Coordinates of C-alpha atoms and ligand atoms in Angstrom, one line a residue:
Chain A
X8 CA -61.1 -11.8 -42.5
X9 CA -62.7 -12.3 -45.6
X10 CA -61.9 -14.8 -48.4
X11 CA -61.7 -13.4 -51.8
X12 CA -63.0 -15.7 -54.5
X13 CA -62.8 -15.0 -58.2
X14 CA -65.1 -16.6 -60.7
X15 CA -63.8 -16.8 -64.1
X16 CA -63.9 -18.8 -67.3
X17 CA -62.3 -19.1 -70.6
X18 CA -65.2 -18.8 -72.9
X19 CA -67.7 -16.0 -72.4
X20 CA -71.5 -16.7 -71.5
X21 CA -70.7 -20.0 -69.7
X22 CA -72.4 -18.8 -66.4
X23 CA -69.9 -16.8 -64.5
X24 CA -72.4 -14.0 -63.6
X25 CA -75.2 -16.5 -62.8
X26 CA -72.7 -18.3 -60.6
X27 CA -71.5 -15.4 -58.7
X28 CA -75.1 -14.1 -57.9
X29 CA -76.1 -17.6 -56.8
X30 CA -73.3 -18.2 -54.7
X31 CA -73.3 -14.8 -53.1
X32 CA -77.0 -15.0 -52.2
X33 CA -76.6 -18.6 -50.9
X34 CA -73.8 -17.6 -48.6
X35 CA -75.9 -14.5 -47.3
X36 CA -78.9 -17.0 -46.8
X37 CA -76.6 -18.8 -44.3
X38 CA -75.6 -15.8 -42.5
X39 CA -72.3 -15.0 -44.0
X40 CA -71.5 -11.3 -44.7
X41 CA -70.9 -11.2 -48.6
X42 CA -70.1 -8.6 -51.0
X43 CA -70.1 -9.4 -54.9
X44 CA -68.0 -7.3 -57.1
X45 CA -68.7 -6.9 -60.7
X46 CA -65.4 -6.6 -62.4
X47 CA -66.7 -7.1 -66.0
X48 CA -66.3 -3.6 -66.8
X49 CA -68.1 -2.7 -69.9
X50 CA -70.3 -5.8 -69.8
X51 CA -72.0 -5.2 -66.3
X52 CA -74.8 -7.5 -65.7
X53 CA -74.3 -8.9 -62.2
X54 CA -76.6 -6.0 -61.1
X55 CA -79.4 -7.2 -63.5
X56 CA -79.0 -10.7 -62.5
X57 CA -79.4 -9.9 -58.9
X58 CA -82.1 -7.4 -59.5
X59 CA -80.3 -4.4 -58.3
X60 CA -79.9 -2.7 -61.6
X61 CA -82.1 0.4 -60.7
X62 CA -80.4 1.1 -57.4
X63 CA -76.9 2.0 -58.8
X64 CA -75.6 5.4 -57.8
X65 CA -71.7 4.8 -57.9
X66 CA -69.7 2.1 -59.5
X67 CA -66.2 0.4 -59.1
X68 CA -64.5 3.0 -61.3
X69 CA -66.0 5.8 -58.9
X70 CA -64.5 3.9 -56.0
X71 CA -61.1 3.4 -57.4
X72 CA -60.8 7.1 -58.7
X73 CA -62.0 8.3 -55.5
X74 CA -65.1 9.9 -56.5
X75 CA -66.8 8.2 -53.6
X76 CA -66.3 6.1 -50.5
X77 CA -66.4 2.4 -51.0
X78 CA -69.3 2.2 -48.5
X79 CA -71.3 4.6 -50.6
X80 CA -71.1 2.4 -53.7
X81 CA -72.2 -0.8 -52.0
X82 CA -75.8 -1.6 -52.9
X83 CA -77.7 -3.5 -50.2
X84 CA -79.8 -6.5 -51.5
X85 CA -83.3 -5.9 -50.2
X86 CA -83.8 -9.5 -49.3
X87 CA -80.6 -9.7 -47.1
X88 CA -80.1 -6.1 -46.1
X89 CA -77.6 -6.8 -43.5
X90 CA -75.3 -9.1 -45.2
X91 CA -75.4 -9.0 -49.0
X92 CA -74.0 -6.2 -51.1
X93 CA -73.1 -5.5 -54.7
X94 CA -70.4 -3.3 -55.9
X95 CA -71.4 -2.7 -59.5
X96 CA -69.1 -2.4 -62.6
X97 CA -68.9 0.8 -64.6
X98 CA -70.4 0.9 -67.9
X99 CA -67.5 2.9 -69.3
X100 CA -65.7 0.8 -71.9
X101 CA -62.3 2.0 -70.5
X102 CA -60.9 -1.2 -69.1
X103 CA -57.7 0.6 -67.9
X104 CA -59.4 2.5 -65.4
X105 CA -58.7 -0.1 -62.8
X106 CA -55.4 -1.8 -62.2
X107 CA -54.7 -5.1 -60.4
X108 CA -53.2 -3.0 -57.4
X109 CA -56.6 -1.1 -57.3
X110 CA -58.3 -4.3 -56.9
X111 CA -55.9 -5.6 -54.2
X112 CA -56.3 -2.3 -52.3
X113 CA -60.0 -2.4 -52.6
X114 CA -60.4 -6.0 -51.3
X115 CA -58.0 -5.5 -48.4
X116 CA -60.5 -2.6 -47.2
X117 CA -63.5 -4.9 -47.6
X118 CA -61.9 -7.8 -46.0
X119 CA -62.3 -6.5 -42.5
X120 CA -65.9 -6.0 -42.8
X121 CA -67.0 -9.1 -44.8
X122 CA -66.7 -13.0 -44.7
X123 CA -66.7 -13.4 -48.5
X124 CA -65.9 -11.2 -51.3
X125 CA -66.9 -12.7 -54.5
X126 CA -65.7 -11.2 -57.9
X127 CA -67.4 -11.6 -61.2
X128 CA -64.7 -11.7 -63.8
X129 CA -64.7 -11.1 -67.5
X130 CA -63.8 -14.2 -69.5
X131 CA -60.1 -15.0 -69.4
X132 CA -59.1 -13.7 -72.8
X133 CA -60.4 -10.2 -72.3
X134 CA -58.7 -7.5 -70.8
X135 CA -59.8 -7.3 -66.9
X136 CA -59.1 -10.7 -66.1
X137 CA -56.0 -9.8 -64.5
X138 CA -57.8 -7.2 -62.3
X139 CA -60.3 -9.8 -61.3
X140 CA -57.7 -12.5 -60.3
X141 CA -55.0 -10.2 -58.6
X142 CA -56.7 -10.1 -55.1
X143 CA -58.1 -13.6 -55.2
X144 CA -57.4 -16.2 -52.4
X145 CA -59.4 -18.8 -54.5
X146 CA -60.4 -19.1 -57.9
X147 CA -63.5 -20.8 -59.5
X148 CA -63.3 -21.8 -63.1
X149 CA -66.9 -22.1 -64.9
X150 CA -67.2 -24.1 -68.0
X151 CA -69.9 -25.9 -69.9
X152 CA -69.4 -29.4 -71.1
X153 CA -68.5 -28.4 -74.5
X154 CA -65.4 -29.0 -76.1
X155 CA -64.6 -25.5 -77.0
X156 CA -65.4 -24.2 -73.6
X157 CA -63.2 -26.9 -71.9
X158 CA -60.4 -26.1 -74.3
X159 CA -60.6 -22.4 -73.5
X160 CA -61.0 -23.3 -69.6
X161 CA -57.8 -25.2 -70.1
X162 CA -55.9 -22.1 -71.3
X163 CA -57.2 -20.1 -68.2
X164 CA -56.1 -22.9 -65.7
X165 CA -52.8 -22.3 -67.5
X166 CA -52.9 -18.5 -67.1
X167 CA -54.0 -18.8 -63.5
X168 CA -51.0 -21.0 -62.9
X169 CA -48.8 -18.3 -64.8
X170 CA -50.2 -15.7 -62.3
X171 CA -49.0 -17.9 -59.4
X172 CA -52.5 -18.5 -58.2
X173 CA -52.8 -22.2 -57.1
X174 CA -55.6 -24.8 -57.1
X175 CA -58.3 -23.4 -59.1
X176 CA -61.6 -25.2 -58.7
X177 CA -63.9 -26.3 -61.3
X178 CA -67.5 -25.7 -61.7
X179 CA -69.1 -27.5 -64.7
X180 CA -72.5 -25.7 -65.6
X181 CA -75.4 -26.5 -67.8
X182 CA -75.1 -30.0 -67.9
X183 CA -77.8 -31.6 -70.0
X184 CA -78.3 -35.1 -68.5
X185 CA -80.4 -36.6 -71.3
X186 CA -77.7 -35.5 -73.8
X187 CA -74.8 -37.0 -71.6
X188 CA -76.8 -40.4 -71.4
X189 CA -77.1 -40.4 -75.2
X190 CA -73.3 -39.7 -75.5
X191 CA -74.0 -36.5 -77.0
X192 CA -72.4 -34.3 -74.6
X193 CA -69.1 -34.7 -72.4
X194 CA -69.5 -36.3 -69.1
X195 CA -68.3 -34.8 -66.0
X196 CA -65.3 -37.2 -65.7
X197 CA -64.3 -36.4 -69.2
X198 CA -64.1 -32.7 -68.4
X199 CA -62.2 -33.3 -65.1
X200 CA -59.9 -35.7 -66.8
X201 CA -58.9 -32.9 -69.2
X202 CA -58.6 -30.0 -67.0
X203 CA -57.0 -32.0 -64.1
X204 CA -58.3 -29.7 -61.4
X205 CA -60.5 -30.5 -58.4
X206 CA -64.3 -30.1 -59.0
X207 CA -66.3 -28.2 -56.6
X208 CA -69.7 -28.4 -58.5
X209 CA -71.9 -29.6 -61.3
X210 CA -75.0 -27.5 -62.1
X211 CA -77.7 -28.8 -64.5
X212 CA -78.8 -26.9 -67.5
X213 CA -82.1 -25.5 -65.9
X214 CA -84.9 -23.4 -67.4
X215 CA -85.6 -22.0 -64.2
X216 CA -82.4 -20.0 -64.3
X217 CA -83.7 -18.0 -67.3
X218 CA -87.1 -17.3 -65.6
X219 CA -85.5 -16.2 -62.4
X220 CA -82.8 -14.2 -64.1
X221 CA -85.5 -12.3 -66.1
X222 CA -87.3 -11.5 -62.7
X223 CA -84.0 -10.4 -61.0
X224 CA -84.2 -13.2 -58.6
X225 CA -81.7 -16.0 -58.2
X226 CA -82.3 -19.6 -58.4
X227 CA -80.9 -20.6 -54.9
X228 CA -84.0 -18.8 -53.5
X229 CA -86.3 -21.1 -55.5
X230 CA -86.8 -24.4 -53.6
X231 CA -87.6 -26.3 -56.6
X232 CA -84.9 -25.1 -58.8
X233 CA -82.4 -28.0 -59.5
X234 CA -79.6 -25.5 -60.4
X235 CA -80.5 -23.5 -57.2
X236 CA -79.9 -26.7 -55.1
X237 CA -76.5 -27.4 -57.1
X238 CA -75.5 -23.8 -56.2
X239 CA -76.3 -24.1 -52.6
X240 CA -74.1 -27.3 -52.5
X241 CA -71.2 -25.3 -53.9
X242 CA -71.8 -22.6 -51.4
X243 CA -71.6 -25.1 -48.7
X244 CA -68.5 -26.7 -50.0
X245 CA -67.1 -23.2 -49.8
X246 CA -68.0 -23.0 -46.2
X247 CA -65.9 -26.2 -45.7
X248 CA -68.9 -28.8 -45.5
X249 CA -68.4 -32.0 -47.2
X250 CA -71.3 -32.3 -49.5
X251 CA -71.7 -35.2 -52.0
X252 CA -72.0 -34.3 -55.6
X253 CA -75.6 -34.4 -57.1
X254 CA -76.1 -36.8 -60.0
X255 CA -79.0 -36.2 -62.4
X256 CA -81.0 -39.3 -63.4
X257 CA -83.1 -38.5 -66.4
X258 CA -85.2 -41.7 -66.0
X259 CA -86.4 -40.8 -62.6
X260 CA -86.3 -37.1 -63.4
X261 CA -84.9 -36.2 -60.0
X262 CA -81.6 -35.9 -58.5
X263 CA -80.0 -38.4 -56.3
X264 CA -77.0 -38.3 -54.0
X265 CA -73.9 -39.4 -55.7
X266 CA -71.7 -41.5 -53.2
X267 CA -68.4 -40.8 -54.7
X268 CA -66.6 -37.5 -55.0
X269 CA -64.6 -36.6 -58.1
X270 CA -61.3 -35.8 -57.3
X271 CA -58.1 -35.4 -59.5
X272 CA -54.5 -35.5 -58.5
X273 CA -52.7 -32.7 -57.2
Chain B
X19 CA -37.6 -72.2 -92.7
X20 CA -36.3 -69.1 -91.1
X21 CA -37.3 -65.8 -92.4
X22 CA -34.7 -64.3 -94.7
X23 CA -34.6 -61.0 -92.9
X24 CA -33.0 -62.6 -90.0
X25 CA -29.9 -63.3 -92.1
X26 CA -29.0 -59.6 -92.2
X27 CA -30.2 -56.6 -90.2
X28 CA -29.9 -53.0 -91.4
X29 CA -30.3 -50.2 -88.7
X30 CA -29.3 -46.7 -88.2
X31 CA -26.6 -46.0 -85.7
X32 CA -24.8 -42.9 -84.5
X33 CA -21.9 -43.9 -86.9
X34 CA -24.2 -44.6 -90.0
X35 CA -26.2 -47.2 -91.5
X36 CA -25.0 -50.7 -90.2
X37 CA -25.4 -53.9 -92.0
X38 CA -25.3 -56.7 -89.5
X39 CA -24.6 -60.3 -90.9
X40 CA -26.1 -63.2 -89.0
X41 CA -23.1 -64.9 -87.3
X42 CA -23.9 -68.6 -88.2
X43 CA -26.4 -68.6 -91.3
X44 CA -25.2 -70.0 -94.4
X45 CA -23.3 -67.5 -96.5
X46 CA -25.5 -68.0 -99.6
X47 CA -28.5 -67.1 -97.5
X48 CA -26.9 -64.0 -96.2
X49 CA -26.1 -62.8 -99.7
X50 CA -29.6 -63.6 -101.0
X51 CA -31.0 -61.7 -98.0
X52 CA -29.0 -58.7 -98.8
X53 CA -29.7 -58.7 -102.5
X54 CA -33.4 -58.7 -101.5
X55 CA -33.2 -56.1 -98.9
X56 CA -31.3 -53.6 -101.1
X57 CA -33.7 -54.2 -104.0
X58 CA -36.5 -53.3 -101.9
X59 CA -35.4 -49.9 -100.8
X60 CA -33.1 -49.4 -103.6
X61 CA -33.6 -45.5 -103.8
X62 CA -33.4 -45.2 -100.0
X63 CA -29.9 -46.7 -99.9
X64 CA -28.6 -45.1 -103.0
X65 CA -25.4 -43.2 -102.4
X66 CA -25.3 -44.4 -98.8
X67 CA -22.2 -45.5 -96.9
X68 CA -22.7 -49.0 -95.1
X69 CA -20.8 -50.2 -92.0
X70 CA -20.5 -53.9 -92.7
X71 CA -20.6 -55.6 -89.3
X72 CA -19.6 -59.3 -89.7
X73 CA -19.2 -59.8 -85.7
X74 CA -17.3 -63.0 -85.0
X75 CA -17.6 -64.4 -88.5
X76 CA -14.4 -64.6 -90.4
X77 CA -14.8 -64.0 -94.1
X78 CA -12.6 -64.6 -97.2
X79 CA -11.6 -62.2 -99.8
X80 CA -14.1 -63.9 -102.2
X81 CA -16.9 -63.4 -99.6
X82 CA -16.0 -59.8 -99.1
X83 CA -15.9 -59.2 -102.8
X84 CA -19.4 -60.6 -103.2
X85 CA -20.9 -58.2 -100.6
X86 CA -18.9 -55.2 -102.1
X87 CA -20.4 -56.2 -105.5
X88 CA -24.0 -56.4 -104.4
X89 CA -23.8 -53.0 -102.7
X90 CA -22.0 -51.5 -105.8
X91 CA -25.0 -52.5 -107.9
X92 CA -27.1 -50.1 -105.7
X93 CA -24.5 -47.4 -105.6
X94 CA -23.6 -48.1 -101.9
X95 CA -20.1 -47.7 -100.6
X96 CA -18.5 -49.6 -97.7
X97 CA -17.8 -47.2 -94.7
X98 CA -16.0 -49.8 -92.7
X99 CA -15.8 -53.4 -92.0
X100 CA -16.7 -54.1 -88.4
X101 CA -15.1 -57.3 -87.1
X102 CA -13.4 -59.0 -84.1
X103 CA -11.9 -61.7 -86.1
X104 CA -8.2 -60.6 -86.6
X105 CA -8.0 -62.5 -89.9
X106 CA -10.6 -60.0 -91.4
X107 CA -8.4 -57.2 -90.9
X108 CA -6.2 -58.5 -93.6
X109 CA -9.0 -59.2 -95.8
X110 CA -10.4 -55.6 -95.3
X111 CA -7.0 -54.0 -96.0
X112 CA -6.6 -56.0 -99.3
X113 CA -10.2 -54.9 -100.4
X114 CA -9.3 -51.3 -99.5
X115 CA -12.0 -51.1 -96.7
X116 CA -11.2 -49.7 -93.2
X117 CA -11.6 -52.2 -90.5
X118 CA -12.9 -51.3 -87.1
X119 CA -13.5 -53.1 -83.8
X120 CA -17.2 -53.1 -82.6
X121 CA -16.4 -51.6 -79.3
X122 CA -15.2 -48.4 -81.5
X123 CA -19.0 -48.1 -82.3
X124 CA -21.3 -46.4 -79.8
X125 CA -23.9 -49.3 -79.6
X126 CA -26.9 -47.0 -78.4
X127 CA -27.2 -44.2 -80.6
X128 CA -28.9 -41.4 -78.6
X129 CA -30.1 -38.4 -80.8
X130 CA -27.6 -35.6 -81.3
X131 CA -29.0 -33.0 -79.0
X132 CA -27.7 -30.1 -77.2
X133 CA -28.3 -29.1 -73.6
X134 CA -29.9 -30.7 -70.8
X135 CA -33.2 -32.7 -70.7
X136 CA -36.3 -30.7 -69.7
X137 CA -38.5 -32.4 -67.1
X138 CA -42.0 -31.1 -66.5
X139 CA -44.2 -32.5 -63.8
X140 CA -47.6 -30.9 -64.6
X141 CA -50.1 -30.6 -67.2
X142 CA -49.1 -28.7 -70.3
X143 CA -52.3 -26.8 -71.1
X144 CA -53.9 -25.2 -74.2
X145 CA -52.1 -22.1 -75.2
X146 CA -48.8 -23.2 -73.7
X147 CA -45.8 -23.8 -75.9
X148 CA -42.6 -25.5 -74.8
X149 CA -39.5 -25.1 -76.6
X150 CA -36.3 -27.0 -75.7
X151 CA -32.9 -27.8 -77.2
X152 CA -32.6 -31.3 -75.5
X153 CA -35.0 -33.9 -74.8
X154 CA -38.4 -33.2 -73.0
X155 CA -40.1 -35.5 -70.5
X156 CA -43.4 -34.6 -69.2
X157 CA -45.1 -36.4 -66.2
X158 CA -48.7 -35.2 -66.9
X159 CA -51.0 -34.7 -69.7
X160 CA -50.2 -32.5 -73.0
X161 CA -53.7 -31.0 -73.7
X162 CA -55.0 -30.2 -77.1
X163 CA -53.9 -26.6 -78.0
X164 CA -50.5 -27.2 -76.3
X165 CA -47.3 -27.4 -78.1
X166 CA -44.0 -29.0 -77.4
X167 CA -41.0 -28.9 -79.8
X168 CA -37.6 -30.2 -78.8
X169 CA -34.3 -31.0 -80.7
X170 CA -34.2 -34.2 -79.0
X171 CA -36.9 -36.7 -78.1
X172 CA -40.3 -36.1 -76.3
X173 CA -41.6 -38.6 -73.7
X174 CA -45.0 -38.0 -72.3
X175 CA -45.9 -40.1 -69.2
X176 CA -49.6 -39.1 -69.8
X177 CA -52.0 -38.3 -72.6
X178 CA -50.7 -36.5 -75.6
X179 CA -53.3 -34.8 -77.3
X180 CA -51.6 -31.4 -78.3
X181 CA -48.9 -30.9 -81.0
X182 CA -45.5 -32.1 -80.9
X183 CA -42.4 -31.6 -83.0
X184 CA -39.4 -33.9 -82.0
X185 CA -36.0 -33.7 -83.7
X186 CA -36.4 -30.1 -84.5
X187 CA -33.4 -29.2 -86.7
X188 CA -33.4 -32.5 -88.6
X189 CA -32.6 -35.1 -85.9
X190 CA -33.8 -38.3 -87.6
X191 CA -33.2 -40.3 -84.2
X192 CA -35.6 -38.5 -82.2
X193 CA -38.7 -40.4 -80.9
X194 CA -42.0 -39.3 -79.5
X195 CA -43.7 -41.5 -76.8
X196 CA -46.6 -41.4 -74.5
X197 CA -49.0 -43.4 -72.5
X198 CA -51.8 -42.3 -74.8
X199 CA -50.4 -41.1 -78.2
X200 CA -53.1 -39.1 -79.8
X201 CA -51.4 -35.8 -80.9
X202 CA -53.2 -33.2 -83.0
X203 CA -50.0 -33.0 -84.9
X204 CA -46.9 -35.1 -84.6
X205 CA -43.5 -34.2 -86.2
X206 CA -40.2 -35.8 -86.3
X207 CA -37.4 -34.0 -88.0
X208 CA -39.0 -32.8 -91.4
X209 CA -41.6 -35.4 -91.5
X210 CA -45.3 -34.9 -90.2
X211 CA -48.3 -37.0 -89.2
X212 CA -51.8 -36.5 -88.0
X213 CA -53.6 -39.0 -85.6
X214 CA -56.1 -40.8 -87.7
X215 CA -59.8 -40.0 -86.6
X216 CA -60.5 -43.5 -85.8
X217 CA -57.2 -44.1 -83.9
X218 CA -57.9 -45.2 -80.3
X219 CA -54.7 -46.0 -78.6
X220 CA -54.9 -49.1 -76.4
X221 CA -51.6 -48.7 -74.6
X222 CA -48.6 -46.8 -74.6
X223 CA -47.1 -45.9 -78.1
X224 CA -43.9 -44.9 -79.5
X225 CA -43.4 -42.9 -82.8
X226 CA -40.1 -42.8 -84.7
X227 CA -38.9 -42.5 -88.4
X228 CA -38.6 -45.2 -90.7
X229 CA -37.0 -43.5 -93.8
X230 CA -39.5 -40.7 -94.5
X231 CA -42.3 -42.3 -92.7
X232 CA -43.5 -41.9 -89.1
X233 CA -44.2 -45.3 -87.7
X234 CA -46.2 -46.0 -84.5
X235 CA -45.7 -49.1 -82.5
X236 CA -46.6 -50.2 -79.0
X237 CA -44.2 -48.8 -76.4
X238 CA -43.7 -52.1 -74.5
X239 CA -40.2 -53.2 -75.0
X240 CA -36.8 -51.4 -75.4
X241 CA -36.0 -51.2 -79.2
X242 CA -32.8 -49.5 -79.3
Ligands
LIG30 N1 -77.5 -23.6 -65.4 C1 -78.0 -22.9 -66.2 N2 -79.2 -23.2 -67.0 C2 -79.8 -22.6 -68.0 N3 -79.3 -21.4 -68.3 C3 -78.2 -21.0 -67.7 C4 -77.4 -21.6 -66.7 N4 -76.4 -21.0 -66.3 C5 -76.4 -19.7 -67.2 N5 -77.5 -20.0 -67.9 C6 -77.7 -18.7 -68.9 O1 -76.7 -18.6 -69.9 C7 -76.5 -17.3 -70.1 C8 -75.1 -16.8 -69.7 O2 -74.9 -16.8 -68.4 P1 -74.0 -15.8 -67.7 O3 -74.1 -16.0 -66.2 O4 -74.4 -14.3 -67.9 O5 -72.6 -16.2 -68.3 P2 -71.2 -15.2 -68.1 O6 -71.4 -14.4 -66.9 O7 -70.2 -16.2 -68.0 O8 -71.1 -14.5 -69.4 C9 -77.6 -16.4 -69.4 O9 -78.6 -16.1 -70.3 C10 -78.0 -17.5 -68.3 O10 -79.3 -17.1 -68.0
LIG31 MG1 -70.9 -12.3 -67.1

């Protein structure tokens, strides 16, 4: 039985799609059967990030409205043809085409065949957010270490609680170690302190993300990518492994293992 | 030399403004302290009614008249003479002032609030608004972007960074306290304050009203 994990955020553009693509690929690399669903209707781009854009025939709305069978709409990832699939979003701007109940029914159908169902959500203030979190067993909230993004993330944690989903986990993306060292960027403990939820990953700001995204590749497939390494660690934590957090040491220019885990109460 | 202010104490109580005379200080010093105190806040006391609390001290007609005269200069009327000395009752009656036993006063003046207290054991987050007719107690942080308003007091066992309004409806006795008091906006009754940009709380603090000013003091000792 699959776990349904929804990746969401308060602010847009903080890295939800990047996170979804990398976690899905990383889990597939480890032999898990994974389907990534793009629930960001009207702003679809998970297909682009995964390099599957030109293989789309059917989309999420086609499935929900019964124009095709679920199987037909799933796009195989050529690198992991047996165990990584994408269900793309519709490009139509009609956000009401899908309801939370549709998403729950769809996920229940997919649960039997997969180990992980990852849902790329729209930002929390947008319509469609409800659809994305309705079927979720677990919720990952992505933020960058900027005050405005953290403030919006705080709002989303509140919304998630209001929808009676418990224990969302936090991913802090695009950390610039040099800026943190200078005191110009919020540090991880600052963000965790405000949001008061468990941290599941920290991802550095990494130029290789831009390069890989443009090529339709994902960072976790690039051995030299620091962000890829960070995403692999998060995937391992999702698999239940106890992986220490990385810490970026700008002076040495490499990542060292951090001994302590950041944990918050409750 | 002792501070003049110790000779008399003026404080708000549920029954009104209460003037407490030092039980043993020399009479002249008591009068002097009263003159000074009333002169300082003269417009504030204007038109007020004072409970004159003489405690165990027994006072003569002349002494009572002296106090009343100073009060009259500032347009302050006596509400009652609070005393436990039976002789003072006659003194009061002769001056036309009602006398009351201290036990008839409610010593701790809790704010006038309706309803039960609201207890929240969680983080109050951006975008969430809590409104309550009584007191509100939060065990957890109140984040920036969150709002709490209460007819009574607001107690935060955590960091207060959102906006709070205590004493909604004009309750001047309401207080706000937090382990880290740095609200975006703080209101008590009809008064408003912002956390100064350079404010770095070093410990728990309590905000309350002093006249029309919101004053913040360390929250380290019982003060009511
Ligand atoms: N860790 C990172 N380092 C550098 N760039 C990143 C990182 N994560 C995301 N980006 C870039 O930020 C932009 C927004 O990311 P995206 O995943 O599309 O955000 P969202 O889905 O939340 O809108 C993209 O251009 C992406 O390449
Ligand atoms: Mg996206």
